[in-house]
Tab-separated table of C-alpha atoms in Angstrom:
chain	number	residue	atom	x	y	z
A	940	UNK	CA	-137.352	-78.415	-19.710
A	941	UNK	CA	-140.544	-77.590	-21.598
A	942	UNK	CA	-141.314	-78.169	-25.220
A	943	UNK	CA	-141.067	-74.913	-27.090
A	944	UNK	CA	-144.260	-74.041	-29.010
A	945	UNK	CA	-144.870	-70.905	-30.989
A	946	UNK	CA	-147.292	-69.605	-28.246
A	947	UNK	CA	-144.877	-70.322	-25.440
A	948	UNK	CA	-142.011	-68.573	-27.354
A	949	UNK	CA	-144.227	-65.519	-27.804
A	950	UNK	CA	-145.375	-65.439	-24.206
A	951	UNK	CA	-141.885	-66.110	-22.703
A	952	UNK	CA	-140.373	-63.447	-24.917
A	953	UNK	CA	-142.906	-60.809	-23.919
A	954	UNK	CA	-142.698	-61.820	-20.299
A	955	UNK	CA	-138.922	-61.526	-20.336
A	956	UNK	CA	-139.267	-57.953	-21.793
A	957	UNK	CA	-141.186	-56.863	-18.674
A	958	UNK	CA	-139.037	-58.890	-16.206
A	959	UNK	CA	-135.584	-58.408	-17.555
A	960	UNK	CA	-135.843	-55.628	-20.151
A	961	UNK	CA	-134.047	-55.589	-23.484
A	962	UNK	CA	-130.314	-55.175	-24.094
A	963	UNK	CA	-130.149	-52.046	-26.161
A	964	UNK	CA	-126.617	-52.710	-27.430
A	965	UNK	CA	-127.782	-56.022	-28.919
A	966	UNK	CA	-130.809	-54.316	-30.507
A	967	UNK	CA	-128.474	-51.848	-32.242
A	968	UNK	CA	-126.226	-54.612	-33.350
A	969	UNK	CA	-129.162	-56.551	-34.873
A	970	UNK	CA	-130.615	-53.429	-36.378
A	971	UNK	CA	-127.404	-53.008	-38.376
A	972	UNK	CA	-126.746	-56.663	-38.968
A	973	UNK	CA	-130.329	-57.832	-39.792
A	974	UNK	CA	-131.944	-54.876	-41.363
A	975	UNK	CA	-129.600	-52.189	-42.792
A	976	UNK	CA	-127.317	-54.770	-44.410
A	977	UNK	CA	-130.413	-55.789	-46.386
A	978	UNK	CA	-131.015	-52.198	-47.609
A	979	UNK	CA	-129.284	-52.639	-51.008
A	980	UNK	CA	-131.392	-55.667	-51.924
A	981	UNK	CA	-134.569	-53.949	-50.897
A	982	UNK	CA	-133.827	-50.787	-52.806
A	983	UNK	CA	-133.050	-52.700	-56.016
A	984	UNK	CA	-136.077	-55.066	-55.794
A	985	UNK	CA	-138.715	-52.478	-54.825
A	986	UNK	CA	-137.522	-50.237	-57.594
A	987	UNK	CA	-138.045	-52.845	-60.262
A	988	UNK	CA	-141.348	-53.846	-58.662
A	989	UNK	CA	-142.589	-50.208	-58.898
A	990	UNK	CA	-141.315	-49.872	-62.506
A	991	UNK	CA	-143.219	-53.011	-63.521
A	992	UNK	CA	-146.357	-51.827	-61.772
A	993	UNK	CA	-146.433	-48.558	-63.658
A	994	UNK	CA	-145.670	-50.244	-67.009
A	995	UNK	CA	-148.257	-52.968	-66.556
A	996	UNK	CA	-150.900	-50.666	-65.310
A	997	UNK	CA	-150.349	-48.312	-68.217
A	998	UNK	CA	-150.525	-51.213	-70.773
A	999	UNK	CA	-153.828	-52.492	-69.344
A	1000	UNK	CA	-155.455	-49.101	-68.974
A	1001	UNK	CA	-154.519	-48.120	-72.467
A	1002	UNK	CA	-155.870	-51.494	-73.690
A	1003	UNK	CA	-159.223	-51.150	-71.981
A	1004	UNK	CA	-159.739	-47.442	-71.387
A	1005	UNK	CA	-157.499	-45.972	-74.123
A	1006	UNK	CA	-156.156	-43.607	-71.435
A	1007	UNK	CA	-153.427	-44.032	-68.849
A	1008	UNK	CA	-153.682	-40.747	-67.042
A	1009	UNK	CA	-154.999	-42.404	-63.848
A	1010	UNK	CA	-151.951	-44.692	-63.641
A	1011	UNK	CA	-149.777	-42.458	-61.354
A	1012	UNK	CA	-152.612	-42.045	-58.811
A	1013	UNK	CA	-153.618	-45.682	-58.694
A	1014	UNK	CA	-150.083	-46.885	-58.723
A	1015	UNK	CA	-149.136	-44.531	-55.868
A	1016	UNK	CA	-151.982	-45.861	-53.827
A	1017	UNK	CA	-151.049	-49.462	-54.547
A	1018	UNK	CA	-147.380	-48.762	-53.766
A	1019	UNK	CA	-148.065	-47.188	-50.393
A	1020	UNK	CA	-150.786	-49.566	-49.319
A	1021	UNK	CA	-149.306	-52.812	-50.416
A	1022	UNK	CA	-146.445	-53.139	-52.881
A	1023	UNK	CA	-143.511	-51.474	-51.062
A	1024	UNK	CA	-144.169	-52.977	-47.613
A	1025	UNK	CA	-145.057	-56.523	-48.820
A	1026	UNK	CA	-142.093	-56.829	-51.221
A	1027	UNK	CA	-139.748	-55.441	-48.548
A	1028	UNK	CA	-141.051	-57.885	-45.894
A	1029	UNK	CA	-140.894	-60.888	-48.139
A	1030	UNK	CA	-137.357	-60.081	-49.095
A	1031	UNK	CA	-136.411	-59.769	-45.380
A	1032	UNK	CA	-138.187	-63.034	-44.595
A	1033	UNK	CA	-135.915	-64.766	-47.138
A	1034	UNK	CA	-132.726	-62.991	-46.148
A	1035	UNK	CA	-132.778	-62.598	-42.374
A	1036	UNK	CA	-135.292	-65.351	-41.632
A	1037	UNK	CA	-133.054	-67.953	-43.026
A	1038	UNK	CA	-130.073	-66.502	-41.165
A	1039	UNK	CA	-131.810	-66.418	-37.829
A	1040	UNK	CA	-133.126	-69.932	-38.157
A	1041	UNK	CA	-129.738	-71.272	-39.110
A	1042	UNK	CA	-127.928	-69.434	-36.300
A	1043	UNK	CA	-130.404	-70.370	-33.588
A	1044	UNK	CA	-130.679	-73.906	-34.966
A	1045	UNK	CA	-126.957	-74.297	-34.824
A	1046	UNK	CA	-126.918	-72.973	-31.224
A	1047	UNK	CA	-129.636	-75.505	-30.364
A	1048	UNK	CA	-127.917	-78.612	-31.805
A	1049	UNK	CA	-124.511	-77.526	-30.372
A	1050	UNK	CA	-126.184	-77.329	-26.893
A	1051	UNK	CA	-125.451	-73.601	-26.575
A	1052	UNK	CA	-129.051	-72.915	-25.676
A	1053	UNK	CA	-128.812	-75.502	-22.825
A	1054	UNK	CA	-125.583	-73.822	-21.719
A	1055	UNK	CA	-127.303	-70.485	-21.606
A	1056	UNK	CA	-129.993	-71.935	-19.399
A	1057	UNK	CA	-127.450	-73.440	-17.044
A	1058	UNK	CA	-125.708	-70.104	-16.756
A	1059	UNK	CA	-129.041	-68.587	-15.611
A	1060	UNK	CA	-129.721	-66.787	-18.903
A	1061	UNK	CA	-133.248	-66.779	-20.297
A	1062	UNK	CA	-132.766	-67.916	-23.943
A	1063	UNK	CA	-135.914	-66.051	-25.031
A	1064	UNK	CA	-134.600	-62.825	-23.584
A	1065	UNK	CA	-131.122	-63.481	-24.924
A	1066	UNK	CA	-131.966	-64.718	-28.381
A	1067	UNK	CA	-135.464	-63.768	-29.450
A	1068	UNK	CA	-136.199	-60.380	-27.794
A	1069	UNK	CA	-133.293	-58.306	-29.222
A	1070	UNK	CA	-134.013	-59.613	-32.692
A	1071	UNK	CA	-137.713	-59.003	-32.343
A	1072	UNK	CA	-137.254	-55.360	-31.139
A	1073	UNK	CA	-134.653	-54.681	-33.915
A	1074	UNK	CA	-137.013	-56.097	-36.545
A	1075	UNK	CA	-139.967	-54.076	-35.316
A	1076	UNK	CA	-137.932	-50.844	-35.516
A	1077	UNK	CA	-136.336	-51.926	-38.836
A	1078	UNK	CA	-139.851	-52.710	-40.165
A	1079	UNK	CA	-140.937	-49.066	-39.673
A	1080	UNK	CA	-137.722	-47.547	-41.054
A	1081	UNK	CA	-137.426	-49.914	-43.987
A	1082	UNK	CA	-141.109	-49.356	-44.906
A	1083	UNK	CA	-140.446	-45.577	-45.093
A	1084	UNK	CA	-137.401	-46.200	-47.232
A	1085	UNK	CA	-139.120	-48.780	-49.473
A	1086	UNK	CA	-142.075	-46.458	-50.000
A	1087	UNK	CA	-139.805	-43.448	-50.849
A	1088	UNK	CA	-137.719	-45.528	-53.197
A	1089	UNK	CA	-140.823	-47.115	-54.879
A	1090	UNK	CA	-142.535	-43.747	-55.340
A	1091	UNK	CA	-139.385	-42.153	-56.715
A	1092	UNK	CA	-138.954	-44.989	-59.267
A	1093	UNK	CA	-142.676	-44.824	-60.181
A	1094	UNK	CA	-142.327	-41.036	-60.758
A	1095	UNK	CA	-139.232	-41.554	-62.941
A	1096	UNK	CA	-140.868	-44.307	-65.032
A	1097	UNK	CA	-144.053	-42.175	-65.376
A	1098	UNK	CA	-142.041	-39.225	-66.832
A	1099	UNK	CA	-139.980	-41.573	-68.999
A	1100	UNK	CA	-142.583	-44.028	-70.312
A	1101	UNK	CA	-145.970	-42.352	-69.883
A	1102	UNK	CA	-144.781	-38.887	-71.138
A	1103	UNK	CA	-146.241	-37.194	-68.082
A	1104	UNK	CA	-144.414	-34.677	-65.879
A	1105	UNK	CA	-143.135	-35.130	-62.388
A	1106	UNK	CA	-145.584	-32.486	-61.226
A	1107	UNK	CA	-148.434	-34.532	-62.722
A	1108	UNK	CA	-147.293	-37.553	-60.780
A	1109	UNK	CA	-147.020	-35.476	-57.519
A	1110	UNK	CA	-150.564	-34.024	-58.041
A	1111	UNK	CA	-152.015	-37.515	-58.642
A	1112	UNK	CA	-150.096	-38.873	-55.614
A	1113	UNK	CA	-151.500	-36.149	-53.352
A	1114	UNK	CA	-155.012	-36.697	-54.620
A	1115	UNK	CA	-154.995	-40.499	-54.244
A	1116	UNK	CA	-152.792	-41.163	-51.238
A	1117	UNK	CA	-153.872	-40.219	-47.763
A	1118	UNK	CA	-151.725	-39.667	-44.664
A	1119	UNK	CA	-153.422	-42.695	-43.020
A	1120	UNK	CA	-152.296	-44.842	-45.953
A	1121	UNK	CA	-148.713	-44.167	-44.939
A	1122	UNK	CA	-149.548	-44.779	-41.283
A	1123	UNK	CA	-151.088	-48.177	-42.089
A	1124	UNK	CA	-148.137	-49.025	-44.313
A	1125	UNK	CA	-145.703	-48.399	-41.380
A	1126	UNK	CA	-147.830	-50.501	-39.044
A	1127	UNK	CA	-147.873	-53.349	-41.592
A	1128	UNK	CA	-144.107	-53.047	-42.000
A	1129	UNK	CA	-143.495	-53.309	-38.285
A	1130	UNK	CA	-145.801	-56.334	-37.840
A	1131	UNK	CA	-144.603	-58.134	-40.943
A	1132	UNK	CA	-140.960	-57.771	-39.828
A	1133	UNK	CA	-141.844	-58.630	-36.256
A	1134	UNK	CA	-143.208	-62.026	-37.433
A	1135	UNK	CA	-139.890	-62.997	-39.082
A	1136	UNK	CA	-137.700	-63.340	-35.931
A	1137	UNK	CA	-140.519	-65.052	-33.994
A	1138	UNK	CA	-141.123	-67.682	-36.688
A	1139	UNK	CA	-137.380	-68.107	-37.372
A	1140	UNK	CA	-136.374	-68.371	-33.674
A	1141	UNK	CA	-139.189	-70.933	-33.256
A	1142	UNK	CA	-137.924	-73.154	-35.999
A	1143	UNK	CA	-134.299	-72.661	-34.810
A	1144	UNK	CA	-135.203	-73.569	-31.194
A	1145	UNK	CA	-137.093	-76.704	-32.381
A	1146	UNK	CA	-134.345	-77.722	-34.840
A	1147	UNK	CA	-133.572	-81.381	-35.173
A	1148	UNK	CA	-129.968	-82.541	-34.822
A	1149	UNK	CA	-127.602	-82.578	-37.790
A	1150	UNK	CA	-126.967	-80.475	-40.866
A	1151	UNK	CA	-130.200	-81.777	-42.372
A	1152	UNK	CA	-132.094	-80.486	-39.305
A	1153	UNK	CA	-130.635	-76.951	-39.706
A	1154	UNK	CA	-131.520	-77.049	-43.406
A	1155	UNK	CA	-135.093	-78.018	-42.720
A	1156	UNK	CA	-135.469	-75.380	-40.036
A	1157	UNK	CA	-134.185	-72.750	-42.406
A	1158	UNK	CA	-136.520	-73.750	-45.202
A	1159	UNK	CA	-139.535	-73.977	-42.929
A	1160	UNK	CA	-138.753	-70.617	-41.434
A	1161	UNK	CA	-138.620	-68.848	-44.820
A	1162	UNK	CA	-141.794	-70.534	-46.095
A	1163	UNK	CA	-143.789	-70.050	-42.882
A	1164	UNK	CA	-142.667	-66.399	-42.458
A	1165	UNK	CA	-143.695	-65.652	-46.048
A	1166	UNK	CA	-147.094	-67.361	-45.595
A	1167	UNK	CA	-147.614	-65.493	-42.264
A	1168	UNK	CA	-146.804	-62.194	-43.976
A	1169	UNK	CA	-149.264	-62.785	-46.753
A	1170	UNK	CA	-152.071	-63.974	-44.519
A	1171	UNK	CA	-151.467	-61.119	-42.008
A	1172	UNK	CA	-151.522	-58.618	-44.932
A	1173	UNK	CA	-154.926	-59.930	-45.865
A	1174	UNK	CA	-156.257	-59.549	-42.267
A	1175	UNK	CA	-154.712	-56.052	-41.821
A	1176	UNK	CA	-156.070	-54.884	-45.176
A	1177	UNK	CA	-159.570	-56.014	-44.076
A	1178	UNK	CA	-159.197	-54.312	-40.735
A	1179	UNK	CA	-157.723	-51.011	-42.208
A	1180	UNK	CA	-160.397	-50.824	-44.849
A	1181	UNK	CA	-162.946	-50.203	-42.161
A	1182	UNK	CA	-161.161	-46.889	-41.394
A	1183	UNK	CA	-161.979	-45.449	-44.861
H	193	UNK	CA	-126.944	-86.082	-2.644
H	194	UNK	CA	-128.788	-86.855	-5.865
H	195	UNK	CA	-131.621	-89.403	-5.720
H	196	UNK	CA	-133.607	-90.917	-8.575
H	197	UNK	CA	-136.743	-92.694	-7.350
H	198	UNK	CA	-138.501	-94.765	-10.051
H	199	UNK	CA	-137.754	-92.081	-12.647
H	200	UNK	CA	-139.132	-92.767	-16.122
H	201	UNK	CA	-138.388	-90.629	-19.191
H	202	UNK	CA	-139.572	-91.366	-22.716
H	203	UNK	CA	-139.359	-89.796	-26.115
H	204	UNK	CA	-142.432	-90.805	-28.021
H	205	UNK	CA	-142.723	-94.575	-27.868
H	206	UNK	CA	-139.088	-95.002	-26.794
H	207	UNK	CA	-138.468	-95.280	-23.083
H	208	UNK	CA	-134.978	-94.030	-22.255
H	209	UNK	CA	-135.081	-94.161	-18.417
H	210	UNK	CA	-137.289	-96.926	-17.094
H	211	UNK	CA	-138.217	-96.600	-13.445
H	212	UNK	CA	-134.608	-95.863	-12.513
H	213	UNK	CA	-133.681	-95.961	-8.880
H	214	UNK	CA	-130.239	-94.495	-8.113
H	215	UNK	CA	-128.479	-92.526	-5.403
H	216	UNK	CA	-125.370	-90.482	-5.934
H	217	UNK	CA	-123.563	-89.875	-2.650
H	218	UNK	CA	-122.259	-86.365	-1.843
H	219	UNK	CA	-118.606	-85.499	-2.394
H	220	UNK	CA	-117.905	-88.619	-4.468
H	221	UNK	CA	-116.810	-89.170	-8.091
H	222	UNK	CA	-119.383	-91.345	-9.719
H	223	UNK	CA	-118.904	-92.634	-13.327
H	224	UNK	CA	-121.977	-93.649	-15.258
H	225	UNK	CA	-121.132	-96.211	-17.892
H	226	UNK	CA	-123.277	-97.968	-20.448
H	227	UNK	CA	-123.778	-98.499	-24.175
H	228	UNK	CA	-124.876	-95.585	-26.440
H	229	UNK	CA	-128.517	-94.810	-26.160
H	230	UNK	CA	-128.971	-96.170	-22.638
H	231	UNK	CA	-130.041	-92.851	-21.160
H	232	UNK	CA	-126.771	-91.534	-19.652
H	233	UNK	CA	-127.050	-88.052	-21.070
H	234	UNK	CA	-130.771	-87.988	-20.451
H	235	UNK	CA	-130.064	-88.751	-16.821
H	236	UNK	CA	-127.792	-85.685	-16.504
H	237	UNK	CA	-130.206	-83.434	-18.308
H	238	UNK	CA	-132.961	-84.412	-15.870
H	239	UNK	CA	-130.811	-83.432	-12.908
H	240	UNK	CA	-130.472	-79.833	-14.146
H	241	UNK	CA	-133.964	-79.578	-15.495
H	242	UNK	CA	-133.213	-79.485	-19.218
H	243	UNK	CA	-135.485	-82.431	-19.432
H	244	UNK	CA	-138.300	-83.266	-16.973
H	245	UNK	CA	-139.178	-86.810	-15.770
H	246	UNK	CA	-142.368	-88.281	-17.122
H	247	UNK	CA	-142.924	-89.939	-13.737
H	248	UNK	CA	-141.002	-90.713	-10.513
H	249	UNK	CA	-139.162	-88.396	-8.121
H	250	UNK	CA	-135.775	-86.775	-8.506
H	251	UNK	CA	-134.037	-84.922	-5.661
H	252	UNK	CA	-130.904	-82.766	-6.059
H	253	UNK	CA	-129.537	-81.638	-2.670
H	254	UNK	CA	-132.851	-80.663	-0.986
H	255	UNK	CA	-134.619	-79.677	-4.138
H	256	UNK	CA	-137.511	-81.841	-5.602
H	257	UNK	CA	-136.537	-81.322	-9.245
H	258	UNK	CA	-139.398	-83.401	-10.611
H	259	UNK	CA	-141.992	-80.818	-9.477
H	260	UNK	CA	-140.109	-77.573	-9.933
H	261	UNK	CA	-140.900	-74.945	-12.575
H	262	UNK	CA	-138.399	-73.601	-15.021
H	263	UNK	CA	-138.044	-70.416	-12.947
H	264	UNK	CA	-137.550	-72.389	-9.706
H	265	UNK	CA	-134.790	-74.501	-11.422
H	266	UNK	CA	-132.479	-71.552	-11.265
H	267	UNK	CA	-131.714	-72.361	-7.625
H	268	UNK	CA	-130.626	-75.906	-8.689
H	269	UNK	CA	-128.643	-74.657	-11.582
H	270	UNK	CA	-126.694	-72.372	-9.257
H	271	UNK	CA	-125.253	-75.399	-7.396
H	272	UNK	CA	-124.857	-77.562	-10.562
H	273	UNK	CA	-122.318	-77.072	-13.303
H	274	UNK	CA	-122.528	-79.157	-16.472
H	275	UNK	CA	-119.893	-79.819	-19.161
H	276	UNK	CA	-121.816	-80.820	-22.264
H	277	UNK	CA	-120.971	-83.457	-24.796
H	278	UNK	CA	-120.497	-80.634	-27.317
H	279	UNK	CA	-118.240	-77.737	-26.273
H	280	UNK	CA	-121.309	-75.364	-26.454
H	281	UNK	CA	-119.151	-72.234	-26.415
H	282	UNK	CA	-120.889	-69.036	-27.348
H	283	UNK	CA	-119.736	-68.315	-30.910
H	284	UNK	CA	-120.046	-64.475	-30.589
H	285	UNK	CA	-117.795	-64.284	-27.529
H	286	UNK	CA	-114.024	-64.808	-27.110
H	287	UNK	CA	-112.553	-67.303	-24.691
H	288	UNK	CA	-112.319	-64.798	-21.831
H	289	UNK	CA	-115.886	-63.607	-22.184
H	290	UNK	CA	-117.155	-67.226	-22.512
H	291	UNK	CA	-115.570	-68.143	-19.146
H	292	UNK	CA	-116.426	-64.820	-17.487
H	293	UNK	CA	-120.119	-64.799	-18.567
H	294	UNK	CA	-121.411	-66.981	-15.817
H	295	UNK	CA	-119.191	-65.353	-13.174
H	296	UNK	CA	-120.558	-61.870	-13.971
H	297	UNK	CA	-124.092	-63.250	-14.026
H	298	UNK	CA	-124.040	-65.187	-10.721
H	299	UNK	CA	-121.575	-63.254	-8.533
H	300	UNK	CA	-120.923	-59.624	-7.797
H	301	UNK	CA	-117.225	-59.704	-8.526
H	302	UNK	CA	-114.809	-56.927	-9.390
H	303	UNK	CA	-113.366	-57.134	-12.906
H	304	UNK	CA	-109.935	-57.966	-11.286
H	305	UNK	CA	-111.445	-60.919	-9.495
H	306	UNK	CA	-113.305	-62.035	-12.637
H	307	UNK	CA	-110.025	-61.876	-14.555
H	308	UNK	CA	-108.239	-63.898	-11.819
H	309	UNK	CA	-110.993	-66.549	-11.785
H	310	UNK	CA	-110.867	-66.822	-15.585
H	311	UNK	CA	-107.145	-67.134	-15.612
H	312	UNK	CA	-107.212	-69.680	-12.785
H	313	UNK	CA	-109.831	-71.785	-14.503
H	314	UNK	CA	-108.030	-71.740	-17.891
H	315	UNK	CA	-104.884	-72.658	-15.995
H	316	UNK	CA	-106.599	-75.753	-14.530
H	317	UNK	CA	-107.344	-77.008	-18.044
H	318	UNK	CA	-103.864	-76.098	-19.377
H	319	UNK	CA	-105.007	-73.224	-21.620
H	320	UNK	CA	-103.510	-70.067	-20.108
H	321	UNK	CA	-102.918	-67.213	-22.542
H	322	UNK	CA	-105.694	-67.922	-25.014
H	323	UNK	CA	-108.192	-65.499	-23.485
H	324	UNK	CA	-108.397	-63.226	-26.553
H	325	UNK	CA	-109.005	-66.044	-29.081
H	326	UNK	CA	-112.370	-66.537	-30.667
H	327	UNK	CA	-114.003	-69.955	-30.323
H	328	UNK	CA	-113.710	-70.612	-34.095
H	329	UNK	CA	-109.941	-70.316	-33.781
H	330	UNK	CA	-109.756	-73.287	-31.346
H	331	UNK	CA	-109.533	-76.945	-31.948
H	332	UNK	CA	-112.295	-79.264	-30.783
H	333	UNK	CA	-110.276	-80.422	-27.796
H	334	UNK	CA	-109.415	-76.830	-26.809
H	335	UNK	CA	-113.040	-75.858	-27.095
H	336	UNK	CA	-113.973	-78.738	-24.910
H	337	UNK	CA	-111.496	-77.715	-22.234
H	338	UNK	CA	-112.667	-73.985	-22.388
H	339	UNK	CA	-116.163	-75.380	-21.780
H	340	UNK	CA	-114.804	-77.190	-18.785
H	341	UNK	CA	-113.074	-74.011	-17.533
H	342	UNK	CA	-116.337	-72.039	-17.915
H	343	UNK	CA	-118.091	-74.552	-15.702
H	344	UNK	CA	-115.486	-74.915	-13.002
H	345	UNK	CA	-115.021	-71.146	-12.793
H	346	UNK	CA	-118.380	-71.039	-11.042
H	347	UNK	CA	-117.172	-73.536	-8.407
H	348	UNK	CA	-120.401	-75.510	-8.315
H	349	UNK	CA	-121.214	-78.060	-5.506
H	350	UNK	CA	-122.182	-80.658	-8.144
H	351	UNK	CA	-120.336	-81.100	-11.413
H	352	UNK	CA	-121.970	-83.069	-14.258
H	353	UNK	CA	-119.697	-84.206	-17.118
H	354	UNK	CA	-121.194	-85.530	-20.309
H	355	UNK	CA	-118.333	-87.469	-21.951
H	356	UNK	CA	-115.664	-84.967	-20.929
H	357	UNK	CA	-112.702	-86.751	-22.473
H	358	UNK	CA	-114.206	-87.785	-25.866
H	359	UNK	CA	-112.168	-86.219	-28.578
H	360	UNK	CA	-109.252	-85.274	-26.343
H	361	UNK	CA	-105.666	-86.400	-26.723
H	362	UNK	CA	-104.203	-88.703	-23.965
H	363	UNK	CA	-102.401	-85.810	-22.221
H	364	UNK	CA	-105.553	-83.694	-22.067
H	365	UNK	CA	-107.551	-86.718	-20.953
H	366	UNK	CA	-105.161	-87.260	-17.969
H	367	UNK	CA	-105.380	-83.558	-17.135
H	368	UNK	CA	-109.183	-83.639	-17.124
H	369	UNK	CA	-109.168	-86.847	-14.940
H	370	UNK	CA	-106.698	-85.178	-12.585
H	371	UNK	CA	-108.803	-82.027	-12.484
H	372	UNK	CA	-111.950	-84.076	-11.531
H	373	UNK	CA	-109.957	-85.713	-8.730
H	374	UNK	CA	-108.512	-82.303	-7.518
H	375	UNK	CA	-111.948	-80.643	-7.459
H	376	UNK	CA	-113.375	-83.567	-5.426
H	377	UNK	CA	-110.427	-83.600	-2.988
H	378	UNK	CA	-110.018	-79.793	-2.542
H	379	UNK	CA	-113.637	-78.540	-2.688
H	380	UNK	CA	-115.587	-81.690	-1.869
H	381	UNK	CA	-117.379	-81.381	-5.238
H	382	UNK	CA	-119.705	-84.264	-6.202
H	383	UNK	CA	-118.839	-85.269	-9.683
H	384	UNK	CA	-121.112	-87.345	-11.934
H	385	UNK	CA	-119.240	-88.350	-15.111
H	386	UNK	CA	-121.067	-89.950	-18.085
H	387	UNK	CA	-118.448	-91.792	-20.082
H	388	UNK	CA	-117.562	-94.783	-22.292
H	389	UNK	CA	-113.958	-94.544	-20.954
H	390	UNK	CA	-113.504	-97.479	-18.590
H	391	UNK	CA	-109.838	-96.719	-18.178
H	392	UNK	CA	-110.583	-93.231	-16.690
H	393	UNK	CA	-113.407	-94.721	-14.617
H	394	UNK	CA	-111.070	-97.271	-13.053
H	395	UNK	CA	-108.398	-94.554	-12.283
H	396	UNK	CA	-110.668	-91.805	-11.054
H	397	UNK	CA	-114.053	-93.070	-9.832
H	398	UNK	CA	-115.022	-93.666	-6.212
H	399	UNK	CA	-118.063	-95.488	-7.537
H	400	UNK	CA	-119.129	-96.814	-10.995
H	401	UNK	CA	-122.793	-97.164	-12.106
H	402	UNK	CA	-123.609	-99.150	-15.156
H	403	UNK	CA	-126.922	-98.506	-16.982
H	404	UNK	CA	-128.482	-100.834	-19.512
H	405	UNK	CA	-131.708	-100.118	-21.389
H	406	UNK	CA	-132.728	-97.338	-18.886
H	407	UNK	CA	-132.269	-99.634	-15.885
H	408	UNK	CA	-129.477	-99.779	-13.257
H	409	UNK	CA	-127.546	-102.859	-14.326
H	410	UNK	CA	-125.040	-102.817	-11.495
H	411	UNK	CA	-122.965	-100.472	-9.355
H	412	UNK	CA	-119.901	-100.696	-7.147
H	413	UNK	CA	-116.341	-99.579	-6.563
H	414	UNK	CA	-113.758	-99.869	-9.341
H	415	UNK	CA	-112.333	-102.907	-7.572
H	416	UNK	CA	-115.782	-104.546	-7.474
H	417	UNK	CA	-116.305	-103.840	-11.158
H	418	UNK	CA	-113.014	-105.556	-11.991
H	419	UNK	CA	-114.368	-108.688	-10.296
H	420	UNK	CA	-117.737	-108.508	-12.045
H	421	UNK	CA	-118.896	-111.483	-14.167
H	422	UNK	CA	-121.589	-109.483	-15.969
H	423	UNK	CA	-120.853	-109.794	-19.724
H	424	UNK	CA	-121.288	-106.020	-20.502
H	425	UNK	CA	-118.798	-105.129	-17.722
H	426	UNK	CA	-116.328	-107.737	-18.972
H	427	UNK	CA	-116.687	-106.340	-22.527
H	428	UNK	CA	-115.823	-102.804	-21.139
H	429	UNK	CA	-112.907	-104.191	-19.147
H	430	UNK	CA	-111.626	-106.184	-22.170
H	431	UNK	CA	-111.531	-102.939	-24.203
H	432	UNK	CA	-109.043	-101.379	-21.829
H	433	UNK	CA	-107.075	-104.645	-21.234
H	434	UNK	CA	-108.029	-104.814	-17.565
H	435	UNK	CA	-108.148	-108.348	-16.022
């Protein structure tokens, strides 16, 4: 009846949480379907990102300072504060964002969303809320996993390439990385992943008819989710920096 | 009764319904005919609040739909069932669950009663025994009939059909036409059928309404339509070989 805007989607979804609650079974289904089936891609990509970070940092520090002993500490800090969570979120935006936009867009153009309304089902509660809750939970869990994998890879590359021991890496890690770094990383993970279903469902629900419409909705959702993640990262980094 | 009073609906610069005045009597089968793009589907979607009139008044039963919120529309949607142009089955549910969804949502029925109503509705559309199939296993025509079963399972007072026989074989088309007649005769359901199918309209309708460019062009009984000298009606009649 009313034109869906991003603001109305957000408000209606949150309202439906308090009025109708969330279907836990659906959240569990999406947690598996959207998040954990992306685990292999995340593990592979963040591992290589961590390896490149160590190698590049070492190369430049040696070039400028003729000493790369600070690489493990700085790299650990960069991994926990930024790298793991941003790479993980951008990968999810591409993988699940496209899937959500295509699925919801197809439902829109095949009149399934109208059919939901006529059966008395709130489409925001049915389509958006379970995906949003699943992605918020997945954001926290996948951030933990991405950080762990990144740090493990960084430690292995440090011992292999920088000729420093695992104990040296752990000492540097403990000196440079604070507990609140990890806390902020988990908050970022949840918020970045929470953006993805909201943006993707918005483009799905406003999808134009035809295969071209679904294609455009999918592309827009991936591009917009990625931009939102990067901009939100900047804002959160500014906010969190005031806590140090 | 459904009443449109000077209802206008536009999309951008394009006016689809232009100050439309129309009354649909209760308990009758009314076919809405017209060329593509004349606002037939838009008319149905306004009735159930999937679209909102830009101006004018629209009454469904006793409800002033034109001034109701999305939340208030639930009361109207409980008495209206709509069969969409697309089958609009939920992909993640099988046939039984698709038909049972609205029953469980709107009524407090035992599972035995839900099963009985699902079986009965599928029987009406000639699809008994396919309850366990997924929607992707069905042909387009079967999906369309399951969609019809899902709607009639709720036994609404007003049934809205958006091209219910498009894409169906002749036997299924006859079955759907007969079903519209039976529902009207047995339950007193008001049926509003958007269609290009003049043959079905002449066989089934109590009343035929013809729209042209968002306006009411003419209306009358099937017999009156057959006597019409309006070129558009004659074109429709010529397509089905009617005199």
